[in-house]
CSV table of C-alpha atoms and ligand atoms in Angstrom, one decimal:
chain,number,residue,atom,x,y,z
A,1,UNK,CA,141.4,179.5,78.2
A,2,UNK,CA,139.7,176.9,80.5
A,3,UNK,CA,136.5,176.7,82.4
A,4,UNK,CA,137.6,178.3,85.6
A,5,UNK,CA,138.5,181.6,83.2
A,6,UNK,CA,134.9,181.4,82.0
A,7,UNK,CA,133.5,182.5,85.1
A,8,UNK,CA,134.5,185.6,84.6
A,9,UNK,CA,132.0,186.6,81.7
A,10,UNK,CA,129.1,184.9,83.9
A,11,UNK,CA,127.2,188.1,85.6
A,12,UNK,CA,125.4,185.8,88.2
A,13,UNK,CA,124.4,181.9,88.4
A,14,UNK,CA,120.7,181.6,87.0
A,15,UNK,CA,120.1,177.7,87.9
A,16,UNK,CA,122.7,175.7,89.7
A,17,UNK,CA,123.8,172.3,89.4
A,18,UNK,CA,121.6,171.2,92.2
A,19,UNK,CA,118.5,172.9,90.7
A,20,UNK,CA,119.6,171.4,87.2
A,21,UNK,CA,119.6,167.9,89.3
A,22,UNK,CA,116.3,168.2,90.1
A,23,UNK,CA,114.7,169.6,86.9
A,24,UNK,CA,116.6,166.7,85.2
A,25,UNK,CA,114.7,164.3,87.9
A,26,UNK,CA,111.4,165.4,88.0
A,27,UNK,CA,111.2,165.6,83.9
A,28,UNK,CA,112.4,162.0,83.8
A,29,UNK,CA,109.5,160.9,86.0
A,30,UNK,CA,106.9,163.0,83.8
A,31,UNK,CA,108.1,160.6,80.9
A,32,UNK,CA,108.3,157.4,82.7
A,33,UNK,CA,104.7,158.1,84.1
A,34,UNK,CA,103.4,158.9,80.6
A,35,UNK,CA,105.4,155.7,78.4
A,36,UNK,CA,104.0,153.4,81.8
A,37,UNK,CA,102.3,150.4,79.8
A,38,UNK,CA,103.0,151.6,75.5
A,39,UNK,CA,104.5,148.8,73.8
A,40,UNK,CA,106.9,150.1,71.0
A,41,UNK,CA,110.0,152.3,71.0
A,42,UNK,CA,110.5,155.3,72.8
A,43,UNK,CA,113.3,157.5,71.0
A,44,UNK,CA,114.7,160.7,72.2
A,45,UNK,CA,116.0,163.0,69.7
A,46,UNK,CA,119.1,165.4,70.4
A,47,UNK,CA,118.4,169.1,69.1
A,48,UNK,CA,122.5,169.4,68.9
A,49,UNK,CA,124.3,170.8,70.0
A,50,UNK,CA,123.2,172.7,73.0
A,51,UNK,CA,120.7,169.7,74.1
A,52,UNK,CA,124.0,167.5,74.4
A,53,UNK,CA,124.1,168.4,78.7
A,54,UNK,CA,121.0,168.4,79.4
A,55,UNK,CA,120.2,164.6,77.6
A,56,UNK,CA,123.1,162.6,78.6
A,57,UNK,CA,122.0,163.7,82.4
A,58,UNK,CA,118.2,163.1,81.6
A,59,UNK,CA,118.6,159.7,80.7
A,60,UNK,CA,120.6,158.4,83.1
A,61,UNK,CA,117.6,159.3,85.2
A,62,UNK,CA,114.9,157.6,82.7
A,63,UNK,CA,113.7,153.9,83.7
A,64,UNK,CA,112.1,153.8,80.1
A,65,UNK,CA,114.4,151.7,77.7
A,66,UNK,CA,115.2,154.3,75.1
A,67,UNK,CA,117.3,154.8,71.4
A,68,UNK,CA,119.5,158.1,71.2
A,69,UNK,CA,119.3,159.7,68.2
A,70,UNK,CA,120.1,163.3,67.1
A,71,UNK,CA,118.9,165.9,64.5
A,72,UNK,CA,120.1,169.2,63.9
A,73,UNK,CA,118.0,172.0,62.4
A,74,UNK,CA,117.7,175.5,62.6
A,75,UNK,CA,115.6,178.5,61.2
A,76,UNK,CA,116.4,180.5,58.4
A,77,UNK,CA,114.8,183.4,56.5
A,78,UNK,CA,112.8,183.7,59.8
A,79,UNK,CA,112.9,187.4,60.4
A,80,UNK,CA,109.3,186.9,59.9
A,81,UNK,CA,107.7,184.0,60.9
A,82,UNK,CA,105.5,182.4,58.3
A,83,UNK,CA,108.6,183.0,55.6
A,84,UNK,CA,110.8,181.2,58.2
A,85,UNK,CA,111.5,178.0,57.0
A,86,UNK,CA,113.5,174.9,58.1
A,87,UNK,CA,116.7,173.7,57.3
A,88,UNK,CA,117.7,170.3,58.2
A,89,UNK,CA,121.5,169.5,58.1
A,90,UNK,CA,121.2,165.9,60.3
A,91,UNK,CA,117.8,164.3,59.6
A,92,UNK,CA,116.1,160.9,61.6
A,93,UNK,CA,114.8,158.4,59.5
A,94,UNK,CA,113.7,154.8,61.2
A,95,UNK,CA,111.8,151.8,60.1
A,96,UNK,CA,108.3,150.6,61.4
A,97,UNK,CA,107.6,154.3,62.4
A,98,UNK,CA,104.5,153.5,63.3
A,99,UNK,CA,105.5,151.7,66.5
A,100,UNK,CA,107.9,154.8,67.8
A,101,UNK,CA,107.3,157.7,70.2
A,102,UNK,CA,109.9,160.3,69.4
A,103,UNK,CA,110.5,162.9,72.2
A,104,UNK,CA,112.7,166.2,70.6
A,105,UNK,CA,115.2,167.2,73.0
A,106,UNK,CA,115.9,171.0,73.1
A,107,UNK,CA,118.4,173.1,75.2
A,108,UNK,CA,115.4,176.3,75.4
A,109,UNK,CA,112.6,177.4,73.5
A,110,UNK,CA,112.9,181.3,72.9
A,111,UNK,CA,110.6,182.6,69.7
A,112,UNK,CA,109.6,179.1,68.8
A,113,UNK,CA,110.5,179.4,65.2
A,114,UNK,CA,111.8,176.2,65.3
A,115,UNK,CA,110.6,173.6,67.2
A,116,UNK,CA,107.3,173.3,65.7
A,117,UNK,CA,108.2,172.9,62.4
A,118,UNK,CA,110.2,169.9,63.5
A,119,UNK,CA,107.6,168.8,65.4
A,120,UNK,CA,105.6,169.0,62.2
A,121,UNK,CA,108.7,167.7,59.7
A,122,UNK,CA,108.7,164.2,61.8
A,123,UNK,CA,105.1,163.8,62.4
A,124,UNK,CA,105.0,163.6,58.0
A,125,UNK,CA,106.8,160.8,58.6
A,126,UNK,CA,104.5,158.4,60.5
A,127,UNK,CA,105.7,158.5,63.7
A,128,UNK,CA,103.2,157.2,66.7
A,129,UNK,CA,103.9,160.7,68.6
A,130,UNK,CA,106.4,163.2,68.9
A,131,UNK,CA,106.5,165.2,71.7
A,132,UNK,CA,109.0,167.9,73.0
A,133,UNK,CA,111.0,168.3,76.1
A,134,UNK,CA,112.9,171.8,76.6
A,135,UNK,CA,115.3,172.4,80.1
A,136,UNK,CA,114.7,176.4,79.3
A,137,UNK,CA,111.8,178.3,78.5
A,138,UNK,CA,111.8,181.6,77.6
A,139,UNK,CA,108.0,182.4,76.7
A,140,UNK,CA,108.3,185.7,76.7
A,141,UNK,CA,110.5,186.1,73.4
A,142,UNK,CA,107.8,183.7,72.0
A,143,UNK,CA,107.1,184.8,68.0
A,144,UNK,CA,105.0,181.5,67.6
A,145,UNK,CA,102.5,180.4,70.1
A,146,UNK,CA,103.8,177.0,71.1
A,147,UNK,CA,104.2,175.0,74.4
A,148,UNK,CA,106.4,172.4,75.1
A,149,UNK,CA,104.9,168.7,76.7
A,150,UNK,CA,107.9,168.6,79.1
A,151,UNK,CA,109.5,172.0,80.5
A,152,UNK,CA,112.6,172.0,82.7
A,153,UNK,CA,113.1,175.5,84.2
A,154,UNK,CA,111.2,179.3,83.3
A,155,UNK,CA,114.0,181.6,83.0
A,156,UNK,CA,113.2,185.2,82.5
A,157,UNK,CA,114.6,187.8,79.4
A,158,UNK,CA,118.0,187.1,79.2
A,159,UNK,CA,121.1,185.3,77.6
A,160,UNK,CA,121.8,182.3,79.3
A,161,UNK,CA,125.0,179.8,78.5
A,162,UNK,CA,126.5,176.6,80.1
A,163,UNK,CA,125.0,173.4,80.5
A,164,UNK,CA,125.5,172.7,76.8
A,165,UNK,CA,124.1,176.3,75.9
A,166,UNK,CA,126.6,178.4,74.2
A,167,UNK,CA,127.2,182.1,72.6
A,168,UNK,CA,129.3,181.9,69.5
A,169,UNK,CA,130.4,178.3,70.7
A,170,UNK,CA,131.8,179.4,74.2
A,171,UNK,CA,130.6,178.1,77.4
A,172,UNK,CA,129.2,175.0,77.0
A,173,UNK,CA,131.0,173.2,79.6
A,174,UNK,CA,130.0,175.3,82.5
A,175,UNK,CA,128.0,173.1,84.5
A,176,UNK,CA,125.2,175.5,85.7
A,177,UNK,CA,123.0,178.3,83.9
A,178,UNK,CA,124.5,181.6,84.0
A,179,UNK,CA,123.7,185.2,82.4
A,180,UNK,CA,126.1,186.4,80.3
A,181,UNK,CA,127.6,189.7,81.1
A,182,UNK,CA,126.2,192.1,78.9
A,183,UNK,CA,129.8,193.4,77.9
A,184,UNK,CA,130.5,189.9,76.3
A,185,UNK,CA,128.2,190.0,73.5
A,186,UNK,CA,127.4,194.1,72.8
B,1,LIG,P1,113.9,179.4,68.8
B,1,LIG,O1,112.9,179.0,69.8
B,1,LIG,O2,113.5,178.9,67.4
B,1,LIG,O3,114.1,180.9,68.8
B,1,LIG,O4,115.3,178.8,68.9
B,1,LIG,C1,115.8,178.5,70.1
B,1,LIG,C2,117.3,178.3,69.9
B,1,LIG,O5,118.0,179.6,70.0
B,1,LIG,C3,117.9,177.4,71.0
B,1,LIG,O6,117.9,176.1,70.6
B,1,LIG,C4,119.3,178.0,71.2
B,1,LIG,O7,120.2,177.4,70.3
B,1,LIG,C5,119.1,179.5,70.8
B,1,LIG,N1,118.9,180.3,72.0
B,1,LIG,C6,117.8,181.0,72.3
B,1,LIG,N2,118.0,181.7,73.5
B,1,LIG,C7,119.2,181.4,73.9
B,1,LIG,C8,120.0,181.8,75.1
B,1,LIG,O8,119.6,182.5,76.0
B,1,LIG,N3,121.2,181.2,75.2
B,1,LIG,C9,121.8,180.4,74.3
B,1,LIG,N4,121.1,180.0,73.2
B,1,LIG,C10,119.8,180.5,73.0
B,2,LIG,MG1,119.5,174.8,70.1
């Protein structure tokens, strides 16, 4: 199997390369505007895997001197939401976090089970600010009302892969946003 036979399971392109392109651009402005002038360390924290893409793109696009770091943390028990709860297999710890804006990195934001208790798990830290940038946003699976600072692209109901997002670990090296033919995963 190799990416050209990965096509195949695509129903239709969602958001091309080009559209990716200028997402990529015009979120990398919104956080140059907003570090303009803050002394300290800017860090931008990989969600992995499926923010993996989308970052190494985005930050060749960033004028702000940055540190790449990555976490990895998921939602379990979280059939209902307030029994969710997080669990954290790659953690970020740094010194003098008192001086550090972290940005969280995420592929999409679907029910919002996660991110926010992230959001919350670093900010009990010490951190200056944490903020979170998303390429996808799907709020209308949301289960927790949350909003991203920095959102790429709206995409509608459906399951989207490439561009680092993946189902069962396939198709992360498309490089656009496709749906996934319905046949594929029922
Ligand atoms: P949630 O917001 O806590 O539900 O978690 C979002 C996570 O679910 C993302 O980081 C993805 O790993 C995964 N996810 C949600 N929707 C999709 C999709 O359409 N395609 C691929 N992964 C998805
Ligand atoms: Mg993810």
């Amino acid at each position: 199997m190799n990416c050209f036979e990965l096509h195949k399971d695509i129903d239709h392109v969602l958001i091309t390369e080009e559209e990716l392109d200028e997402a990529n651009t015009r979120l990398a402005a919104l956080i140059d505007q907003a570090q303009q002038g803050r002394d300290g360390q800017l860090v931008l924290l990989g969600v992995l895997k499926g923010s993996l893409v989308f970052l190494a793109d985005l930050i060749r696009k960033l004028r702000t001197p940055i540190e790449l770091d990555f976490v990895k943390a998921s939602s379990y028990g979280a059939s209902t939401v307030s029994t969710g709860q997080l669990k954290i297999s790659l953690d970020y710890d740094r010194k003098e976090a008192e001086n550090v804006d972290i940005i969280i990195i995420e592929d999409i934001i679907d029910s919002g089970n996660t991110l926010p208790k992230l959001v919350k798990h670093l900010k009990e830290k010490g951190f200056r600010s944490v903020r979170t940038c998303t390429l996808l946003d799907k709020p209308t699976r949301r289960m927790v009302d949350f909003q991203a600072d920095y959102v790429g692209i709206v995409v509608p109901d459906e399951f989207v892969v490439g561009y680092g997002l993946d189902y069962d670990e396939k198709y992360r090296e498309l490089p656009y946003i496709g749906v996934l033919k319905e046949e594929v995963y029922k």
